[in-house]
Short mmCIF file of N, CA and C in Angstrom, two decimals:
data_model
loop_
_atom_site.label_atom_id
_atom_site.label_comp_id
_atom_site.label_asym_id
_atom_site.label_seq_id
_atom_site.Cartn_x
_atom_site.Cartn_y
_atom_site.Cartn_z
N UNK A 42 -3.82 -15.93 -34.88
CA UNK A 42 -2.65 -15.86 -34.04
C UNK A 42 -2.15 -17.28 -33.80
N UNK A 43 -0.92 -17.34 -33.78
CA UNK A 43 -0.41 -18.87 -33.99
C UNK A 43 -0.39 -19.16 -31.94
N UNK A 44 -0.25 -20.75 -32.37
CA UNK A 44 -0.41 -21.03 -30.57
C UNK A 44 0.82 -20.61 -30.06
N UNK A 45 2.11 -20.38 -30.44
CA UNK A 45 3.07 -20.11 -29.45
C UNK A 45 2.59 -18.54 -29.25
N UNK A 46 2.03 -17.84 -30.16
CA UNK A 46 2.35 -16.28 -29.73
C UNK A 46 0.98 -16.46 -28.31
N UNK A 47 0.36 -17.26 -28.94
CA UNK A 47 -0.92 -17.09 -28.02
C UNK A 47 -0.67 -17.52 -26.69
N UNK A 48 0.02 -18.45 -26.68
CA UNK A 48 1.11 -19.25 -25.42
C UNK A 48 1.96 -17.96 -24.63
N UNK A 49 2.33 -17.16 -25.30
CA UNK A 49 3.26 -16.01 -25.03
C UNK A 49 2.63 -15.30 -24.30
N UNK A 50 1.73 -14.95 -25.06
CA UNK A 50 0.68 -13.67 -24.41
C UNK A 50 0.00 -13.91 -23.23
N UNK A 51 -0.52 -15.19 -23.46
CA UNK A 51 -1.41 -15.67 -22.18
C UNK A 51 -0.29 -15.24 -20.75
N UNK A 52 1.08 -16.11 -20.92
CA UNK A 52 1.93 -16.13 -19.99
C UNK A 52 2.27 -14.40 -19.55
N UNK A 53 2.63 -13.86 -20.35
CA UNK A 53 2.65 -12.40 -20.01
C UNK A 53 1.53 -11.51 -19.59
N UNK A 54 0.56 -12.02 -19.70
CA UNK A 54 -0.70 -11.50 -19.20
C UNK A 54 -1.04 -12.04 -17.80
N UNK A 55 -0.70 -13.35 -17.60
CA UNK A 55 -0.08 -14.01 -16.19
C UNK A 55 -0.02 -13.37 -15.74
N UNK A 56 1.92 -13.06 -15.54
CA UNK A 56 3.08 -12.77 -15.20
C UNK A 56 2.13 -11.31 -14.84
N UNK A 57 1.69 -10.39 -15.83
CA UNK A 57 1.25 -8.74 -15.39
C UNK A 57 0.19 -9.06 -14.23
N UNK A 58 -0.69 -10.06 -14.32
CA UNK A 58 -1.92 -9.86 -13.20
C UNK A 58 -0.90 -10.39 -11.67
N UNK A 59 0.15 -11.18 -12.16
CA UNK A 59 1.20 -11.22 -10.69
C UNK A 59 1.58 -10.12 -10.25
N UNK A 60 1.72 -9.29 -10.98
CA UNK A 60 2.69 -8.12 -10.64
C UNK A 60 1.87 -6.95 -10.42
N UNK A 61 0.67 -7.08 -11.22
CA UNK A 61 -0.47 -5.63 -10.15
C UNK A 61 -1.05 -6.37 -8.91
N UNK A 62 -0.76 -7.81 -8.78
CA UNK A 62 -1.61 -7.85 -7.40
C UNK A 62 -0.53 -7.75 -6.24
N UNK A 63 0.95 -7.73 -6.75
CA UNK A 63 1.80 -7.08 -5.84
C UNK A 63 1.66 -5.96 -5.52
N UNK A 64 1.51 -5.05 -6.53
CA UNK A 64 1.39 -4.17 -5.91
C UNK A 64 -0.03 -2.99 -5.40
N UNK A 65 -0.94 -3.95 -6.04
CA UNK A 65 -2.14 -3.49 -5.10
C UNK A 65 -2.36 -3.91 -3.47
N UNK A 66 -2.00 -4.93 -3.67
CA UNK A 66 -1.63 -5.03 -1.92
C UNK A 66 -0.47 -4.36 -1.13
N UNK A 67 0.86 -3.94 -2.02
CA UNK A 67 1.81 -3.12 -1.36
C UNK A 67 1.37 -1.55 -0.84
N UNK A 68 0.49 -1.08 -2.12
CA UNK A 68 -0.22 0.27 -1.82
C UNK A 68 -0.89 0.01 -0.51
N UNK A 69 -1.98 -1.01 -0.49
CA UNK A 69 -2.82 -1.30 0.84
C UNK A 69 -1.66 -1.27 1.89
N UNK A 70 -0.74 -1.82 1.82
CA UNK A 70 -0.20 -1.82 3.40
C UNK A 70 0.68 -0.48 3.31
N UNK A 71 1.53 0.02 2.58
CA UNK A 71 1.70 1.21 2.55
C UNK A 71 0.68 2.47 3.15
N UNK A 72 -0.39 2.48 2.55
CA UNK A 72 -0.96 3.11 3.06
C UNK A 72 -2.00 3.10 4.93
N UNK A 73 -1.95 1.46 4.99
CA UNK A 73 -2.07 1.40 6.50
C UNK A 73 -0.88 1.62 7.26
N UNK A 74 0.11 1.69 6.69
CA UNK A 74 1.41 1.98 7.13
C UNK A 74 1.57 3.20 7.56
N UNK A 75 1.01 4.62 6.87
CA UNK A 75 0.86 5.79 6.82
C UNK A 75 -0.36 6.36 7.62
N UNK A 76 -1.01 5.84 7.43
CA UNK A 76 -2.12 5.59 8.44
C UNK A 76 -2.08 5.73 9.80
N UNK A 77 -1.01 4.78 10.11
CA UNK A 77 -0.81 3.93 11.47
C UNK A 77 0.17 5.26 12.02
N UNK A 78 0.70 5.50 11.58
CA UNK A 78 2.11 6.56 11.61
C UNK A 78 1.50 8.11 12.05
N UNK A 79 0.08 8.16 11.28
CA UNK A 79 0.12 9.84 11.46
C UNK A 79 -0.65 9.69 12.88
N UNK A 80 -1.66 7.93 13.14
CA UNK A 80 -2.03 8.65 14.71
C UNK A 80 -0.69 7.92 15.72
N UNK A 81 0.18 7.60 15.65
CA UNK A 81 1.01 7.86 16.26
C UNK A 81 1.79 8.75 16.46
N UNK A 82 2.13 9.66 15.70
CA UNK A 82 2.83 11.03 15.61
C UNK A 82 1.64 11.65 16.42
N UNK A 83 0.09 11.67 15.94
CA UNK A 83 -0.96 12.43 16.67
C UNK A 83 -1.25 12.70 17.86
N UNK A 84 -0.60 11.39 18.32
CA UNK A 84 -1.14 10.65 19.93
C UNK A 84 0.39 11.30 20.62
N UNK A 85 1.32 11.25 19.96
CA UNK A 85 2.30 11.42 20.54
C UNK A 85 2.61 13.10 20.65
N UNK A 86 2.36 13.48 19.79
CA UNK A 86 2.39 15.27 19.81
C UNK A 86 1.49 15.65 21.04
N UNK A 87 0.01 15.15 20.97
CA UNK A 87 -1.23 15.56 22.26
C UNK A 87 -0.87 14.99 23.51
N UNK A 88 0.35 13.59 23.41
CA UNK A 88 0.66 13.71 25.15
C UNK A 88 1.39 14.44 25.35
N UNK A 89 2.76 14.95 24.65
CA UNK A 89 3.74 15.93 25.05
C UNK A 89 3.38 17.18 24.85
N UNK A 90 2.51 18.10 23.85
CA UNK A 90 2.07 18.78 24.67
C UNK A 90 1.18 19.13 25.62
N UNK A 91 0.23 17.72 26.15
CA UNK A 91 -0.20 17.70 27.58
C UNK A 91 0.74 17.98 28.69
N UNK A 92 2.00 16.78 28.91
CA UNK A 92 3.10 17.06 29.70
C UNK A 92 3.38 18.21 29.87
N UNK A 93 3.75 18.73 28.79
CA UNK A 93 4.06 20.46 28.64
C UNK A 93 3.82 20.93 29.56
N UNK A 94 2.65 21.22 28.59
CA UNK A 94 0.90 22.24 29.41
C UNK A 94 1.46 22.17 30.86
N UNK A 95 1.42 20.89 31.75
CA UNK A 95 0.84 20.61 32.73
C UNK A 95 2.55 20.96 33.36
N UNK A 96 3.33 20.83 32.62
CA UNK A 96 5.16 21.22 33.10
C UNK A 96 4.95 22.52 33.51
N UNK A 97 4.39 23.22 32.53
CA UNK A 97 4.58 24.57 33.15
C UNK A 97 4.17 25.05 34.55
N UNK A 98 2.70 24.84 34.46
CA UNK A 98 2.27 24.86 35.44
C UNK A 98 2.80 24.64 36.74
N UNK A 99 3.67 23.36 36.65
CA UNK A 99 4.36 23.50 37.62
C UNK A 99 5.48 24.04 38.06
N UNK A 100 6.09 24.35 37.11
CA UNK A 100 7.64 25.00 36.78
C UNK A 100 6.98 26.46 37.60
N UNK A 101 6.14 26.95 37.06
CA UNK A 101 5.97 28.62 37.64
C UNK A 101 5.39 28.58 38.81
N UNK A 102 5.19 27.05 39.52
CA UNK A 102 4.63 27.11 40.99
C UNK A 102 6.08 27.03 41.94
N UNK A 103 6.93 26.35 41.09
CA UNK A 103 7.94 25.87 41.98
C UNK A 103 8.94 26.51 40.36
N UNK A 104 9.48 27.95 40.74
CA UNK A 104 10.55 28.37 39.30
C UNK A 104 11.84 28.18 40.18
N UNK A 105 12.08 27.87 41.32
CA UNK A 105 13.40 27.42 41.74
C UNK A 105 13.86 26.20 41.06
N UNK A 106 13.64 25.23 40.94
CA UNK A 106 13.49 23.90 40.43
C UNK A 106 14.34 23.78 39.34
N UNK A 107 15.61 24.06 38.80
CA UNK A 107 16.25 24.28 37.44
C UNK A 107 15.91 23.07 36.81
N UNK A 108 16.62 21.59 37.56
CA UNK A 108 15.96 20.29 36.65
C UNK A 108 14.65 20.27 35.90
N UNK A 109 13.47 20.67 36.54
CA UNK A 109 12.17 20.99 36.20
C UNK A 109 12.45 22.03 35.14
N UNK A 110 13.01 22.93 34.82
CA UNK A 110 12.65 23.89 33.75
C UNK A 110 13.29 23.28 32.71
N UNK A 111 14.37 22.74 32.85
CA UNK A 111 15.27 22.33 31.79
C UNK A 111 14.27 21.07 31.31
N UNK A 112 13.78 20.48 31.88
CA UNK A 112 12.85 18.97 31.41
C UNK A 112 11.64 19.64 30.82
N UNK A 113 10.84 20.81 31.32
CA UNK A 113 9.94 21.30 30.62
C UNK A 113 10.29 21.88 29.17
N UNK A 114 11.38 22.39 28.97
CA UNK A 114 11.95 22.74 27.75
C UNK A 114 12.31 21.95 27.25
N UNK A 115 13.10 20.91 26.99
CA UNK A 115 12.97 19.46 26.04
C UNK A 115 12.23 18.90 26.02
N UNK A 116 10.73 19.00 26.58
CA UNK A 116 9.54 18.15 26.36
C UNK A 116 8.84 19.46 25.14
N UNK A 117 9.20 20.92 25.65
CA UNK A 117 8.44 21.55 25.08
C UNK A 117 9.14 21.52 23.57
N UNK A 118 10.20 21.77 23.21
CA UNK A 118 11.15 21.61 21.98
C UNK A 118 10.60 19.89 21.33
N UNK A 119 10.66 19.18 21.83
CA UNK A 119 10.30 17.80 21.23
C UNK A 119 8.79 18.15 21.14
N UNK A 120 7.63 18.59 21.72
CA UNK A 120 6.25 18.88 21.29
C UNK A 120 6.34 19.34 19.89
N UNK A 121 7.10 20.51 19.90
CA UNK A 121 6.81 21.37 19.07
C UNK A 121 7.78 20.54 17.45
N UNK A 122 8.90 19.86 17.50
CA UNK A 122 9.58 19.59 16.71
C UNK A 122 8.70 18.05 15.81
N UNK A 123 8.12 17.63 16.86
CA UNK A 123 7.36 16.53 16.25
C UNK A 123 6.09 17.11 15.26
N UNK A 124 5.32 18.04 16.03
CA UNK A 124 4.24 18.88 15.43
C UNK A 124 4.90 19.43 14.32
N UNK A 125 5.93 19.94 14.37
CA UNK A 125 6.60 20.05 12.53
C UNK A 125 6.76 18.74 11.80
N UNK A 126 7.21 17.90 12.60
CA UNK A 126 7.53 16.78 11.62
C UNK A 126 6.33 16.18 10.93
N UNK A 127 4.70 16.27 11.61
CA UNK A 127 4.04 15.75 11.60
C UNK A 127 3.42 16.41 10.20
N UNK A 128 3.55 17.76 10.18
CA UNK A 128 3.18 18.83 8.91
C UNK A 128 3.85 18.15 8.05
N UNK A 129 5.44 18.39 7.96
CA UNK A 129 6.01 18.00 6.75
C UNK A 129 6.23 16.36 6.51
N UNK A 130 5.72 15.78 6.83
CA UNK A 130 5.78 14.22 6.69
C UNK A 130 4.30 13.98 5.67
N UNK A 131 2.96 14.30 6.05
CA UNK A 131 2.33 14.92 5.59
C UNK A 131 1.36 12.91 5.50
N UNK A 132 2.01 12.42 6.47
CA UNK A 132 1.50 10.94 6.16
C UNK A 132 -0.41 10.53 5.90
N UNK A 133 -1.57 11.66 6.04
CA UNK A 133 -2.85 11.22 5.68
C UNK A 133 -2.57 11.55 4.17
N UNK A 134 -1.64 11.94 3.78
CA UNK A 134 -1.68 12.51 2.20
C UNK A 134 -0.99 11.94 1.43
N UNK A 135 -0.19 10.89 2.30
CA UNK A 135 0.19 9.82 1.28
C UNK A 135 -0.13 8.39 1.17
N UNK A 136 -0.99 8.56 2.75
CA UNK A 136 -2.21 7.45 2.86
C UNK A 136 -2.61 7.33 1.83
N UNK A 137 -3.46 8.52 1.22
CA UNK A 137 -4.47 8.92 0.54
C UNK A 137 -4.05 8.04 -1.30
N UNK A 138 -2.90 8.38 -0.96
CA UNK A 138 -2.23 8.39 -2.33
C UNK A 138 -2.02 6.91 -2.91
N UNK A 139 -1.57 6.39 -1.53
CA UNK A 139 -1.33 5.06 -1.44
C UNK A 139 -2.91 4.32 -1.60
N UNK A 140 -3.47 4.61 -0.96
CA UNK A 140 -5.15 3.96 -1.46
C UNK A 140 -5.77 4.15 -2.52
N UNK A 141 -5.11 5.59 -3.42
CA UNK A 141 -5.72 5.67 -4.50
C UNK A 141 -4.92 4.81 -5.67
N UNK A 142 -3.34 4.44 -5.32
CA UNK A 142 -3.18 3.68 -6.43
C UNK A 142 -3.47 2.26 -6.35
N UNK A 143 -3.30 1.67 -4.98
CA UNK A 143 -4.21 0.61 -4.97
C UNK A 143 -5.40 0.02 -5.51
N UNK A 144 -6.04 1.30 -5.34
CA UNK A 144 -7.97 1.10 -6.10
C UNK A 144 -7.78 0.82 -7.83
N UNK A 145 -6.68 1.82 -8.34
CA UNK A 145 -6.61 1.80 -9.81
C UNK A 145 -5.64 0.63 -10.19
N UNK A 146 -4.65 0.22 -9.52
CA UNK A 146 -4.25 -1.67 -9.40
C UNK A 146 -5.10 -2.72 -9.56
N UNK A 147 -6.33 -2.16 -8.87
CA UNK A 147 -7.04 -3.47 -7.93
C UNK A 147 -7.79 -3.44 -9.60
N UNK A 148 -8.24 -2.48 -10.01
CA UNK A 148 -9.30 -2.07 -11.27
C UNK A 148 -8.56 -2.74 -12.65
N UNK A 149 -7.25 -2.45 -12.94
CA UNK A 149 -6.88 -3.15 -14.06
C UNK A 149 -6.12 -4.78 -13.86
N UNK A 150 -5.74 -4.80 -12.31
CA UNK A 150 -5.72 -6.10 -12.41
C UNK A 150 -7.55 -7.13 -12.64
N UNK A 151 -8.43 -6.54 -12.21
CA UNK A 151 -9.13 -7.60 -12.07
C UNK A 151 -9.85 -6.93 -14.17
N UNK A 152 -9.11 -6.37 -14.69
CA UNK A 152 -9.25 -6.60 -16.58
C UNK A 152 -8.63 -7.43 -16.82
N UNK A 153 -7.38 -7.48 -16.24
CA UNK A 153 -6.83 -8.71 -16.59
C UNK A 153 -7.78 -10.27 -15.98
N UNK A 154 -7.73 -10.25 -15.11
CA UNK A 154 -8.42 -11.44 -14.81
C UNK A 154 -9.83 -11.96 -16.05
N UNK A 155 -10.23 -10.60 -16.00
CA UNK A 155 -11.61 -10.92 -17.02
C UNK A 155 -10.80 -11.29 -18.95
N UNK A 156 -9.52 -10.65 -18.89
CA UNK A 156 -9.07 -11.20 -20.17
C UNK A 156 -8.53 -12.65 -19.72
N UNK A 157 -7.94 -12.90 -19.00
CA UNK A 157 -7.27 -14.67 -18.35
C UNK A 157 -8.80 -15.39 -18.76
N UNK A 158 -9.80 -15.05 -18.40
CA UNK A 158 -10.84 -16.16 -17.78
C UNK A 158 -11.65 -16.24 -19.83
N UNK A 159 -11.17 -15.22 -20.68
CA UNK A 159 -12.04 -15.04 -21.89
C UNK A 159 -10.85 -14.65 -23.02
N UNK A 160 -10.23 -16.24 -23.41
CA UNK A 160 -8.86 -15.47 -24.43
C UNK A 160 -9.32 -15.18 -25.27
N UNK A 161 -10.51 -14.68 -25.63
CA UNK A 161 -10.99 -13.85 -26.83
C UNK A 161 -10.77 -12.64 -26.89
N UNK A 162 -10.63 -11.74 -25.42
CA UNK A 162 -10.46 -10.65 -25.15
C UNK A 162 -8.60 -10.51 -25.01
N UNK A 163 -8.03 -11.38 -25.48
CA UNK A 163 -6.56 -10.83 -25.50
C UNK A 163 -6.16 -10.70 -26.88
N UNK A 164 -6.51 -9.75 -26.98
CA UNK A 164 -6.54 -8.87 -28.23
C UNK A 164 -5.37 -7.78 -28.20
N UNK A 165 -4.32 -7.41 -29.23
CA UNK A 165 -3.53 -6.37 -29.22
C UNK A 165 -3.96 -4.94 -28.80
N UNK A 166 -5.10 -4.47 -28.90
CA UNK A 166 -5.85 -3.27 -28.37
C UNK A 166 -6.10 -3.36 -26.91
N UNK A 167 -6.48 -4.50 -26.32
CA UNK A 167 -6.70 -4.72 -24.88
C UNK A 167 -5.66 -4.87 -24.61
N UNK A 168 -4.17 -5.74 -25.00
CA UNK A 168 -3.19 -6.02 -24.28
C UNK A 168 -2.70 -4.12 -24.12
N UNK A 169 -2.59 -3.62 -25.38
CA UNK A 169 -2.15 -2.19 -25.21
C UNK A 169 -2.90 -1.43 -24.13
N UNK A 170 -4.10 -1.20 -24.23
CA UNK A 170 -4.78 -0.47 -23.49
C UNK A 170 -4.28 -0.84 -22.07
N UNK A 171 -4.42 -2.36 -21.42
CA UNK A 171 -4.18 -2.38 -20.08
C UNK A 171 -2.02 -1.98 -20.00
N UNK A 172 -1.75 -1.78 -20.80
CA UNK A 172 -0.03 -1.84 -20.89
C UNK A 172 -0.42 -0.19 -20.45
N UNK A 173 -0.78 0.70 -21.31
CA UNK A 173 -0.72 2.12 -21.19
C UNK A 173 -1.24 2.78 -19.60
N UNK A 174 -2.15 2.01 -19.22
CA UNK A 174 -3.35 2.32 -18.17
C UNK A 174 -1.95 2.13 -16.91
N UNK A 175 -1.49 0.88 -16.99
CA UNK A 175 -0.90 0.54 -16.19
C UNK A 175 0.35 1.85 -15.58
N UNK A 176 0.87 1.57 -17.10
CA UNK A 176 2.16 3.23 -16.98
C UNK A 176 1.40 4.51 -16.68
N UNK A 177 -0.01 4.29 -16.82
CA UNK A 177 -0.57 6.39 -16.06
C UNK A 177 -0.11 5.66 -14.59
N UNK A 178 -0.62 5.01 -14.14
CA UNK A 178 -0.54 4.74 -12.72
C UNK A 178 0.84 4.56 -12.14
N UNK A 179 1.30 3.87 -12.95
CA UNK A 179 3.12 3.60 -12.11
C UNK A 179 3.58 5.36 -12.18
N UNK A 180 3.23 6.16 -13.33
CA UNK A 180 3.75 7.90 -12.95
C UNK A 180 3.11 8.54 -11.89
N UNK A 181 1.93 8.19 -11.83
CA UNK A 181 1.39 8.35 -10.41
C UNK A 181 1.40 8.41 -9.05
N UNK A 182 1.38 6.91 -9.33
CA UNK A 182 1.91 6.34 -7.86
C UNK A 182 2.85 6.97 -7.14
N UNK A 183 2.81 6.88 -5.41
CA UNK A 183 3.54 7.13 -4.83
C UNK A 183 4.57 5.67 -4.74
N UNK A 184 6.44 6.30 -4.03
CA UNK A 184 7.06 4.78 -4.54
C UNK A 184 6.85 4.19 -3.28
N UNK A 185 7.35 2.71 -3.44
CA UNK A 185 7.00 1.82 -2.84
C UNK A 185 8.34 1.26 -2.21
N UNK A 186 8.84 1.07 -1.16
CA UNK A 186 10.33 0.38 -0.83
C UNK A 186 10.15 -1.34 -0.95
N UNK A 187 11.43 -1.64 -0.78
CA UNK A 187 11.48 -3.14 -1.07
C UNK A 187 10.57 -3.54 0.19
N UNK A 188 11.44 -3.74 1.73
CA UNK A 188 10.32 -3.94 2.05
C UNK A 188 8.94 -4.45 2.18
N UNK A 189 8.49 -3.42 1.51
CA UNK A 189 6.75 -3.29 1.24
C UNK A 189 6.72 -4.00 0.30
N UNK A 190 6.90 -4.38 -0.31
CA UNK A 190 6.84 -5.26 -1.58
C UNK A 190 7.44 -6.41 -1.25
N UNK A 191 8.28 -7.04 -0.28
CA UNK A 191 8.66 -8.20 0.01
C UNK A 191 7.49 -8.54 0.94
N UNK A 192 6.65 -7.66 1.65
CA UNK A 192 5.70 -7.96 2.53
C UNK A 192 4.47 -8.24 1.53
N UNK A 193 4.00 -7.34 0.64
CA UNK A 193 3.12 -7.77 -0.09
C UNK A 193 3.10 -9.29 -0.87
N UNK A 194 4.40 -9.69 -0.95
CA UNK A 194 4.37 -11.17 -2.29
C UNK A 194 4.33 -12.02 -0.68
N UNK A 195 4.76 -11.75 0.33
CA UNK A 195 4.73 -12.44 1.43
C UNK A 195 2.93 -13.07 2.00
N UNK A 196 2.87 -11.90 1.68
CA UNK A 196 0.86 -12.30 2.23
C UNK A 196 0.33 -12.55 1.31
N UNK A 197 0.52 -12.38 -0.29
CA UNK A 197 0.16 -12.79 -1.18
C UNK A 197 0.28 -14.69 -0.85
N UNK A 198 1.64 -14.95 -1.21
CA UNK A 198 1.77 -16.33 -1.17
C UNK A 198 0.69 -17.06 0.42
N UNK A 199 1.19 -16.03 1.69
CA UNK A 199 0.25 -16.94 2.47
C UNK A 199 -1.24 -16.89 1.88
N UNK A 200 -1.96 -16.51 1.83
CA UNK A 200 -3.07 -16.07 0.98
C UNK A 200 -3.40 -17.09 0.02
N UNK A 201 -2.41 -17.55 -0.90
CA UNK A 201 -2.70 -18.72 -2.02
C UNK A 201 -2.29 -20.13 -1.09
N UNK A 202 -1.67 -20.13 0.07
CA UNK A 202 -1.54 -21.33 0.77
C UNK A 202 -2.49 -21.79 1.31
N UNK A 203 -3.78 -20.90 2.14
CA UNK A 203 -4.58 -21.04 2.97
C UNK A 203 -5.97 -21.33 2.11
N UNK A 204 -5.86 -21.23 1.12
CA UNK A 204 -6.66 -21.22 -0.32
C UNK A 204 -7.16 -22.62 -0.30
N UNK A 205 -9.05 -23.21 -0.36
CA UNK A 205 -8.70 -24.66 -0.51
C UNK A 205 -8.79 -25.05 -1.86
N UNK A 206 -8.08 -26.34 -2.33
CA UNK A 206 -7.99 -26.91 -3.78
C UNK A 206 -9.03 -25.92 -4.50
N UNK A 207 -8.75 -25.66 -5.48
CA UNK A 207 -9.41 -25.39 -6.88
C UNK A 207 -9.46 -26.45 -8.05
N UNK A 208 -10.43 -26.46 -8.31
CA UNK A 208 -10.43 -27.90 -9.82
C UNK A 208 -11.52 -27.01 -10.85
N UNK A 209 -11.22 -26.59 -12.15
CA UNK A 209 -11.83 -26.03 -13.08
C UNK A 209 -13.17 -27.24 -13.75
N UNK A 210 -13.72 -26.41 -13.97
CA UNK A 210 -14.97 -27.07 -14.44
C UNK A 210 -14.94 -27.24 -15.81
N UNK A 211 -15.47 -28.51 -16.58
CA UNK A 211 -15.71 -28.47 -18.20
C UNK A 211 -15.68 -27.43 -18.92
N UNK A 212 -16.79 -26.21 -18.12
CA UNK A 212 -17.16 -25.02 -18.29
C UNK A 212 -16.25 -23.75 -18.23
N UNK A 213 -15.10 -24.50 -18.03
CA UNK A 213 -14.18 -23.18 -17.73
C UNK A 213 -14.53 -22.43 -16.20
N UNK A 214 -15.18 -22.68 -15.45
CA UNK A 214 -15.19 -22.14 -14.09
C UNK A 214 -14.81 -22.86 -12.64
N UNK A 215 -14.10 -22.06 -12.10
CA UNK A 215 -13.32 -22.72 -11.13
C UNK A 215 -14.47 -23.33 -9.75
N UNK A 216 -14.39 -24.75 -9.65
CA UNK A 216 -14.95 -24.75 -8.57
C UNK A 216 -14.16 -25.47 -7.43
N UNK A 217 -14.39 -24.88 -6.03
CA UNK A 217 -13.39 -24.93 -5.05
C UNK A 217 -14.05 -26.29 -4.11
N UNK A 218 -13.55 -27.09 -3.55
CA UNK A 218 -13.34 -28.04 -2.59
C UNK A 218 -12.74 -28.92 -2.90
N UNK A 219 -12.95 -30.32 -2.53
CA UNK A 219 -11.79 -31.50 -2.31
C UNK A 219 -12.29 -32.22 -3.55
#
């Protein structure tokens, strides 16, 4: 293989381990995102229909009270409308989804890394194989908004800032301090 193609490849093999570690970290926060969301919907459904519960109760001690019934019925309509939303939103299931494409990100980015660190292994069969692997997963995947992906290259970069010096060894292995 001549050095520019090899120059080529290396760089595009780069460029791909940039772009799954975007989005293995976008899945991660996506999915704490979803996470975060269903026990808030959770927490929020079990106080209103606590309120409820405890509305009624008083509504049928005191049924003169019209303000009181009318407030027990928009707490009870918002209980119940969130508890739907909470079904069809369906957010531990796209948690789920979101962590599972992360894991299979996290898995062919770090092939790539093991082809970066050994250009013996950037071979047309490996470059294919991780090209194909990659596209099962992008059909997979759940999508991702900008957003989430401006947040992911965001903590990425802090992440490589907070990083101390790296200096490669004779040996080809990175060793870290001053």
């Amino acid at each position: 293989m001549g050095h520019d193609v090899a120059a080529s490849r290396l760089q595009m093999i780069t460029d791909w381990a940039e772009g799954l570690r975007v989005l293995h970290v976008a899945h991660n926060i996506a999915a704490e995102r979803f996470e975060r969301w269903d026990r808030v919907t959770a927490i929020s459904t079990a106080a209103l229909s606590t309120v409820v519960g405890t509305a009624i109760f008083a509504t049928l001690a005191e049924s003169s009270r019209t303000a009181v019934r009318i407030i027990t019925g928009i707490l009870s309509l918002a209980a119940a409308a969130l508890s739907t939303a909470q079904l069809i939103w369906n957010y531990p299931q796209l948690a789920a989804q979101h962590r599972a494409a992360a894991v299979r990100y996290a898995t062919v980015r770090r092939q790539l890394d093991i082809m970066l660190a050994d250009s013996d292994r950037l071979t047309d069969d490996n470059v294919n194989a991780v090209s194909a692997t990659w596209e099962d997963i992008e059909k997979a995947a759940p999508a991702l908004s900008r957003p989430i992906r401006r947040r992911a290259r965001r903590e990425i970069a802090d992440r490589i800032a907070r990083r101390p010096a790296t200096q490669i060894t004779p040996a080809g292995r990175p060793r870290t301090g001053a």
